[in-house]
Short mmCIF file of C-alpha atoms and ligand atoms in Angstrom, two decimals:
data_model
loop_
_atom_site.label_atom_id
_atom_site.label_comp_id
_atom_site.label_asym_id
_atom_site.label_seq_id
_atom_site.Cartn_x
_atom_site.Cartn_y
_atom_site.Cartn_z
CA MET A 1 -45.95 15.90 -19.16
CA ARG A 2 -46.37 13.21 -21.57
CA ARG A 3 -49.17 13.30 -24.11
CA PRO A 4 -50.87 9.98 -24.84
CA SER A 5 -49.43 8.50 -28.08
CA ARG A 6 -51.67 8.57 -31.02
CA THR A 7 -50.12 5.75 -33.16
CA PRO A 8 -52.80 3.69 -34.72
CA VAL A 9 -51.77 0.48 -33.07
CA LEU A 10 -54.30 -1.91 -34.42
CA ALA A 11 -53.39 -1.12 -38.08
CA ALA A 12 -49.66 -1.40 -37.25
CA VAL A 13 -50.13 -4.88 -35.67
CA ALA A 14 -52.19 -6.32 -38.55
CA MET A 15 -49.67 -4.93 -41.11
CA LEU A 16 -46.74 -6.29 -39.32
CA ALA A 17 -48.08 -9.85 -38.73
CA ALA A 18 -46.55 -10.89 -42.00
CA SER A 19 -43.31 -9.08 -41.57
CA THR A 20 -40.04 -9.83 -39.75
CA VAL A 21 -40.10 -6.36 -38.21
CA THR A 22 -42.77 -7.69 -35.96
CA VAL A 23 -40.38 -9.15 -33.52
CA SER A 24 -38.66 -6.01 -32.59
CA LEU A 25 -41.85 -3.98 -32.35
CA LEU A 26 -43.57 -6.54 -30.13
CA ALA A 27 -40.72 -6.37 -27.76
CA ALA A 28 -41.26 -2.72 -27.33
CA PRO A 29 -42.68 -1.50 -23.91
CA ALA A 30 -46.21 -2.32 -23.03
CA GLU A 31 -47.17 1.33 -22.98
CA ALA A 32 -46.29 1.82 -26.65
CA GLY A 33 -48.90 -0.79 -27.53
CA GLY A 34 -52.47 -1.38 -26.60
CA ARG A 35 -55.75 -0.13 -27.74
CA LYS A 36 -56.53 3.50 -27.75
CA THR A 37 -58.37 5.09 -24.84
CA LYS A 38 -60.13 8.32 -24.75
CA VAL A 39 -61.59 10.08 -21.65
CA SER A 40 -63.88 13.01 -21.44
CA ALA A 41 -64.57 15.22 -18.34
CA THR A 42 -67.24 17.66 -17.47
CA LEU A 43 -67.16 19.87 -14.36
CA SER A 44 -70.56 20.56 -12.86
CA THR A 45 -69.66 24.18 -12.04
CA THR A 46 -66.69 26.59 -12.28
CA ALA A 47 -67.06 28.16 -8.76
CA ALA A 48 -68.17 26.96 -5.46
CA ASN A 49 -68.28 27.80 -1.74
CA PRO A 50 -66.84 25.49 0.89
CA GLY A 51 -69.01 22.45 1.23
CA GLY A 52 -70.58 22.99 -2.18
CA ILE A 53 -71.29 19.89 -4.13
CA VAL A 54 -69.14 19.78 -7.36
CA THR A 55 -68.74 16.69 -9.62
CA LEU A 56 -66.31 15.86 -12.33
CA SER A 57 -67.82 13.19 -14.55
CA GLY A 58 -67.42 11.78 -18.04
CA TRP A 59 -66.80 8.71 -20.07
CA VAL A 60 -63.85 6.37 -20.76
CA LYS A 61 -64.07 5.26 -24.35
CA ASP A 62 -61.78 2.22 -25.15
CA LYS A 63 -64.12 -0.09 -27.19
CA GLY A 64 -63.88 -2.55 -24.30
CA LYS A 65 -66.25 -3.58 -21.57
CA GLN A 66 -63.94 -3.64 -18.66
CA LYS A 67 -64.00 -1.13 -15.69
CA ARG A 68 -60.98 1.13 -15.90
CA ARG A 69 -59.08 2.72 -13.13
CA VAL A 70 -59.61 6.46 -13.07
CA VAL A 71 -57.82 9.07 -11.01
CA LEU A 72 -59.00 12.62 -10.23
CA GLU A 73 -55.98 15.04 -10.29
CA GLN A 74 -55.47 18.61 -9.28
CA LYS A 75 -52.70 20.86 -10.53
CA ILE A 76 -50.59 22.44 -7.91
CA ALA A 77 -47.29 24.20 -8.39
CA SER A 78 -45.23 20.95 -8.12
CA GLY A 79 -47.32 19.11 -10.72
CA TRP A 80 -50.51 17.09 -10.87
CA ARG A 81 -51.59 15.74 -7.52
CA THR A 82 -53.81 12.65 -6.98
CA VAL A 83 -57.07 13.75 -5.20
CA ASP A 84 -59.16 10.68 -5.54
CA LYS A 85 -59.22 7.25 -7.22
CA GLY A 86 -62.18 5.17 -8.60
CA ARG A 87 -63.33 2.97 -11.49
CA SER A 88 -65.44 3.57 -14.38
CA ALA A 89 -68.54 1.46 -14.98
CA LYS A 90 -68.70 -1.25 -17.72
CA ASP A 91 -70.21 1.29 -20.02
CA GLY A 92 -67.36 3.62 -19.39
CA ALA A 93 -69.19 6.21 -17.11
CA TYR A 94 -67.33 7.72 -14.06
CA ALA A 95 -68.01 10.40 -11.66
CA PHE A 96 -66.02 12.00 -8.89
CA THR A 97 -67.04 14.33 -6.03
CA VAL A 98 -64.58 17.17 -6.11
CA PRO A 99 -63.32 18.34 -2.65
CA THR A 100 -64.52 21.72 -1.77
CA THR A 101 -63.01 21.82 1.73
CA TRP A 102 -60.40 24.42 0.99
CA PHE A 103 -59.99 27.69 -0.99
CA TYR A 104 -58.28 27.34 -4.44
CA SER A 105 -58.44 28.26 -8.05
CA THR A 106 -56.77 25.56 -10.13
CA LYS A 107 -57.37 22.86 -12.83
CA LEU A 108 -58.76 19.47 -12.41
CA ARG A 109 -58.57 16.51 -14.72
CA THR A 110 -59.15 12.75 -15.01
CA ARG A 111 -56.45 10.30 -15.83
CA VAL A 112 -57.13 6.78 -16.93
CA LYS A 113 -54.54 4.28 -16.10
CA PRO A 114 -53.23 1.96 -18.77
CA THR A 115 -53.93 -1.84 -18.67
CA ARG A 116 -52.15 -4.66 -20.51
CA LYS A 117 -54.63 -4.32 -23.42
CA HIS A 118 -55.31 -0.51 -23.29
CA ARG A 119 -53.31 2.61 -23.20
CA GLY A 120 -53.86 5.29 -20.66
CA SER A 121 -55.39 8.69 -21.34
CA THR A 122 -55.84 12.08 -19.77
CA SER A 123 -58.94 14.32 -20.05
CA ARG A 124 -59.02 17.98 -20.74
CA ALA A 125 -58.38 20.15 -17.60
CA HIS A 126 -61.06 22.39 -16.15
CA ARG A 127 -60.50 25.17 -13.75
CA LEU A 128 -62.49 25.30 -10.43
CA SER A 129 -62.54 28.03 -7.92
CA VAL A 130 -63.50 27.48 -4.33
CA VAL A 131 -64.06 30.79 -2.74
CA PRO A 132 -65.35 32.04 0.79
CA ALA A 133 -69.04 32.36 1.32
CA TYR A 134 -68.28 35.60 3.16
CA THR A 135 -66.62 38.77 1.75
CA PRO A 136 -63.18 38.95 3.15
CA LEU A 137 -62.07 42.45 4.36
CA GLY A 138 -59.32 44.46 3.01
CA SER A 139 -56.82 43.84 0.17
CA PRO A 140 -55.34 40.60 -1.02
CA ASP A 141 -51.96 42.43 -1.11
CA SER A 142 -51.99 42.79 2.73
CA TRP A 143 -49.72 39.89 3.62
CA GLU A 144 -46.04 39.35 4.48
CA THR A 145 -43.88 36.40 5.06
CA LEU A 146 -42.30 35.71 8.47
CA GLY A 147 -39.17 34.10 7.47
CA ARG A 148 -36.28 34.60 5.13
CA SER A 149 -37.47 33.16 1.88
CA ARG A 150 -40.96 32.00 2.14
CA ASP A 151 -40.26 29.44 4.89
CA ARG A 152 -43.06 26.95 5.09
CA TRP A 153 -44.07 23.55 6.07
CA ASN A 154 -44.39 20.87 3.37
CA PRO A 155 -48.04 21.33 2.49
CA CYS A 156 -48.30 17.86 1.11
CA ARG A 157 -47.71 16.28 4.52
CA THR A 158 -50.42 15.76 7.11
CA LEU A 159 -49.16 17.93 10.09
CA THR A 160 -50.01 16.84 13.56
CA TYR A 161 -50.79 19.13 16.53
CA GLY A 162 -51.20 18.68 20.24
CA ILE A 163 -52.27 20.72 23.21
CA ASN A 164 -50.62 20.93 26.56
CA THR A 165 -53.65 21.94 28.72
CA SER A 166 -51.89 21.38 31.99
CA ARG A 167 -51.58 25.08 32.65
CA ALA A 168 -54.15 26.43 30.08
CA THR A 169 -56.15 29.48 30.82
CA PRO A 170 -59.02 30.37 30.77
CA ASP A 171 -59.86 26.75 30.93
CA ALA A 172 -59.02 23.53 28.97
CA GLY A 173 -62.40 23.42 27.25
CA THR A 174 -62.32 26.87 25.88
CA VAL A 175 -58.75 26.61 24.55
CA SER A 176 -59.46 23.23 22.94
CA THR A 177 -62.43 24.58 21.06
CA GLY A 178 -60.62 27.78 20.00
CA ILE A 179 -57.64 25.75 18.72
CA HIS A 180 -59.65 23.08 16.84
CA ASN A 181 -61.76 25.93 15.12
CA THR A 182 -58.60 27.81 14.18
CA MET A 183 -56.93 24.63 12.83
CA ALA A 184 -60.08 24.03 10.59
CA LEU A 185 -59.87 27.67 9.21
CA VAL A 186 -56.10 27.31 8.56
CA SER A 187 -56.79 23.99 6.69
CA GLN A 188 -59.43 25.72 4.74
CA ALA A 189 -57.14 28.59 3.83
CA THR A 190 -53.98 26.52 3.08
CA GLY A 191 -55.24 23.15 1.90
CA VAL A 192 -52.94 21.54 4.59
CA ARG A 193 -54.41 18.69 6.45
CA PHE A 194 -53.92 18.59 10.25
CA ARG A 195 -54.43 15.72 12.61
CA PHE A 196 -55.08 16.12 16.33
CA LYS A 197 -52.77 13.96 18.32
CA GLY A 198 -54.36 14.78 21.63
CA GLU A 199 -53.02 16.08 24.90
CA THR A 200 -49.23 16.40 25.11
CA ALA A 201 -46.83 16.95 27.98
CA SER A 202 -44.31 18.74 25.75
CA ASN A 203 -44.04 22.51 25.36
CA PRO A 204 -43.66 24.44 22.12
CA LEU A 205 -40.46 26.31 21.00
CA ASP A 206 -38.42 25.08 23.87
CA ARG A 207 -35.81 23.14 21.76
CA ARG A 208 -36.44 19.83 23.50
CA TRP A 209 -37.70 17.90 20.40
CA LYS A 210 -38.82 14.42 20.89
CA ARG A 211 -39.71 12.14 17.96
CA SER A 212 -43.09 11.48 19.41
CA ASP A 213 -44.01 15.13 19.73
CA PRO A 214 -46.75 16.58 17.52
CA ASP A 215 -45.39 18.86 14.72
CA ILE A 216 -47.30 21.87 16.22
CA ILE A 217 -47.72 22.26 19.94
CA PHE A 218 -49.84 24.71 21.97
CA GLY A 219 -48.69 25.45 25.44
CA TRP A 220 -48.81 27.90 28.33
CA THR A 221 -46.23 29.58 30.49
CA THR A 222 -45.38 32.95 32.14
CA ASP A 223 -43.03 35.62 31.05
CA ALA A 224 -40.65 34.88 33.96
CA GLU A 225 -40.32 31.18 32.94
CA THR A 226 -39.48 31.62 29.29
CA LYS A 227 -36.59 33.19 27.33
CA LEU A 228 -39.15 33.97 24.62
CA ASP A 229 -40.35 37.55 25.41
CA LEU A 230 -43.90 37.36 26.80
CA GLY A 231 -43.69 40.85 28.39
CA PRO A 232 -46.63 42.98 29.52
CA THR A 233 -48.02 43.61 26.06
CA THR A 234 -47.44 40.17 24.54
CA ALA A 235 -50.21 37.57 25.06
CA ALA A 236 -48.63 34.79 22.93
CA ARG A 237 -45.94 34.01 20.53
CA GLY A 238 -46.18 31.78 17.45
CA GLY A 239 -43.84 30.31 14.88
CA TYR A 240 -41.51 27.53 14.18
CA ASP A 241 -38.07 26.72 15.43
CA ARG A 242 -36.55 23.66 13.76
CA THR A 243 -36.12 23.89 10.00
CA ARG A 244 -34.19 22.11 7.30
CA ARG A 245 -33.03 23.04 3.74
CA ALA A 246 -35.48 22.18 1.12
CA ARG A 247 -36.47 23.10 -2.42
CA ASP A 248 -39.81 24.45 -3.54
CA ALA A 249 -41.67 23.47 -6.70
CA ARG A 250 -39.43 25.59 -8.87
CA GLY A 251 -36.26 24.18 -7.31
CA LYS A 252 -35.60 27.38 -5.30
CA ALA A 253 -33.88 26.85 -1.83
CA ILE A 254 -36.14 27.44 1.09
CA TRP A 255 -36.29 26.56 4.70
CA GLU A 256 -38.94 23.81 5.57
CA ALA A 257 -40.45 24.13 9.09
CA LEU A 258 -40.28 20.95 11.09
CA ASP A 259 -41.40 21.99 14.57
CA GLY A 260 -43.48 24.93 15.81
CA GLY A 261 -46.31 26.03 17.92
CA VAL A 262 -47.87 28.79 20.06
CA ILE A 263 -46.77 29.63 23.48
CA TYR A 264 -49.34 31.64 25.49
CA ASP A 265 -48.82 33.85 28.45
CA LEU A 266 -51.22 32.15 30.95
CA THR A 267 -51.73 35.48 32.92
CA ASP A 268 -52.96 37.21 29.70
CA THR A 269 -55.20 34.47 28.33
CA ALA A 270 -56.83 33.95 31.91
CA THR A 271 -58.96 37.02 31.37
CA MET A 272 -59.97 36.27 27.78
CA ASN A 273 -63.27 35.04 26.60
CA ALA A 274 -63.68 32.29 23.97
CA THR A 275 -63.88 34.66 20.98
CA GLU A 276 -60.83 36.65 22.17
CA PHE A 277 -58.78 33.48 22.65
CA GLN A 278 -59.63 32.21 19.13
CA GLN A 279 -58.84 35.60 17.57
CA LEU A 280 -55.44 35.49 19.28
CA THR A 281 -54.96 31.90 18.07
CA LEU A 282 -55.91 32.87 14.53
CA HIS A 283 -53.14 35.46 14.52
CA GLU A 284 -50.53 33.10 16.11
CA MET A 285 -51.30 30.25 13.61
CA GLY A 286 -50.53 32.71 10.79
CA HIS A 287 -46.98 32.91 12.22
CA VAL A 288 -46.80 29.23 12.69
CA MET A 289 -47.60 28.72 8.96
CA GLY A 290 -45.02 31.48 7.98
CA LEU A 291 -46.96 34.73 7.81
CA GLY A 292 -45.53 37.95 9.22
CA HIS A 293 -47.08 41.19 10.44
CA VAL A 294 -48.99 43.64 8.15
CA SER A 295 -49.81 47.25 8.77
CA ALA A 296 -53.47 46.85 7.71
CA PRO A 297 -55.68 46.69 10.77
CA ASP A 298 -58.44 44.70 8.99
CA GLN A 299 -56.26 41.52 8.76
CA TYR A 300 -55.55 38.87 11.34
CA MET A 301 -51.88 39.44 10.77
CA THR A 302 -52.11 43.02 12.25
CA PRO A 303 -49.96 43.31 15.34
CA GLY A 304 -52.53 45.66 16.87
CA VAL A 305 -55.44 45.03 19.10
CA GLU A 306 -57.81 45.66 16.17
CA LEU A 307 -57.73 41.93 15.48
CA TYR A 308 -60.05 41.50 18.48
CA SER A 309 -62.66 43.43 16.52
CA LEU A 310 -62.58 41.22 13.44
CA PRO A 311 -65.12 38.41 12.56
CA LEU A 312 -63.87 34.88 13.33
CA VAL A 313 -62.69 34.23 9.76
CA TYR A 314 -59.40 35.06 7.83
CA GLN A 315 -59.45 38.16 5.71
CA ALA A 316 -58.40 38.78 2.16
CA GLY A 317 -54.64 39.48 2.76
CA ASP A 318 -54.48 36.53 5.21
CA LEU A 319 -56.09 34.28 2.71
CA GLU A 320 -53.75 35.35 -0.10
CA GLY A 321 -50.64 34.78 2.18
CA PHE A 322 -51.90 31.29 3.21
CA SER A 323 -52.54 30.31 -0.42
CA LYS A 324 -48.87 31.28 -1.26
CA LEU A 325 -47.59 29.05 1.59
CA GLY A 326 -50.13 26.26 1.29
CA LEU A 327 -50.86 23.24 -1.01
CA GLN A 328 -51.36 25.43 -4.08
CA ALA A 329 -47.69 26.50 -3.81
CA GLY A 330 -46.67 22.74 -4.24
CA CYS A 331 -44.81 20.18 -2.23
CA THR A 332 -41.41 20.85 -0.91
CA ARG A 333 -38.52 18.38 -1.20
CA PRO A 334 -35.78 18.12 1.38
CA VAL A 335 -32.24 18.76 0.06
CA ARG A 336 -30.23 15.51 0.28
CA PHE A 337 -26.62 15.21 0.72
CA ARG A 338 -25.03 11.81 -0.07
CA GLY A 339 -28.35 10.20 0.28
CA ARG A 340 -29.20 11.68 3.61
CA THR A 341 -31.44 14.56 4.47
CA SER A 342 -29.29 17.52 5.29
CA LEU A 343 -30.33 17.72 8.90
CA GLU A 344 -26.75 19.17 9.65
CA ARG A 345 -28.19 22.30 8.16
CA VAL A 346 -30.87 22.69 10.82
CA VAL A 347 -30.81 26.12 12.35
CA PRO A 348 -31.31 25.16 15.94
CA PHE A 349 -31.08 28.67 17.46
CA ALA A 350 -33.11 30.75 14.94
CA THR A 351 -36.64 30.69 16.31
CA THR A 352 -38.81 32.41 13.86
CA LEU A 353 -41.80 33.82 15.64
CA ASP A 354 -43.74 36.88 16.53
ZN1 ZN B 1 -47.75 38.52 15.77
#
C-alpha cells in the first residue's frame, strides 16, 4: 500500500520557478505534483445487525471548491475492495451508507481520487462488525471443509443459480421459496452475491456443462436414475464438480469451484413440509459452498436428523465456516499457463459432495 506523499509541493514549485532544475521536476508524473488533499472519516457505530443503518462520513480538505470523487473501501484478505463510489460536496462533505447485508468484522476507509490539480488521499481505517440479531447455537469451532484445501468459489464473482422444477417435490412453489430463502442466508453468511437466473432444463452434478447453465443448479431425480448415491437414508446431495486451479489471497494453491448444485431425491422431498425442505437446503448449500460435516448436532452441517430441529438460520460453526470461505477470505485468481487459464487441470471426475 502506498502512503500519500507529503512533499510540500507549493513551496517546491515556487522555489524552482527561477531554477533550471524546474524542467526535470515538471516532467515528473502527475501524481508526484498537485496540491495536498486530506480526508477525514467517522463511522457512526462500530457494530450493527443486518439492515442496521451505518454511515461513514467526513470531509475532504484540499483548499479547493471542486467536488472530489470519493470511494468507500473495505478490507478483505486480498486487499482493499471498492464498496461504493460518490462525490464530495463543494464544501468537502461526503457520506456513505455502509452495507450491512452480510456478517463481517473488518475495516472501512475512504479514498479520494487524485485530480490534475490535487493529489489523492486515504482516510484512517475504522473497524465495523455486522453480527447476527439472534444468538447462534454452539461453538464457532464447529465447522469443517469439504474439499482438499479450502476449495471454494471466487467470492468476488456474482454467482448465478437456477432451479429445474420439472420434477420438483413437494411442489414448485415450496421449493422455490425454500431455495431463495436459503440463498439469501448463504449470501448473508458469506458476503457472496447470487443472482437467480430462473428456471433451467439442466440438472446439477451430471457433467453435462453448458455455457449457458447457471453456476449452481437445483434439480430432482431418483436413486435409480443417478450414479450419485441417493439411497434410502439420503434425501439430497450437494457440492461442486468442475473446479480449476487457483490461488487464494496469500498465493496458496486451491481449487476454485466452477459448477455445483443440489440434487434432491424426489421420493424423499415429496413428504417434506416447507420448513423441512429449507432445513435440508440450508445443509446442502453448506456443501455447495465448501463446508463438510461436523459432529456437533446443533449446527446445520451435522449429518444427523437433528438439523430438522434447528431454527431456520445458520449457527455459530456454520457462520464461522462460511466466513472463512466467503468474501472476507478474499478474491481468488485462476492460475494461468502461457496466458491461458489452466482449464486442463480441471478435475472432471472428482465430484465433491455429501
Ligand atoms: Zn451432508
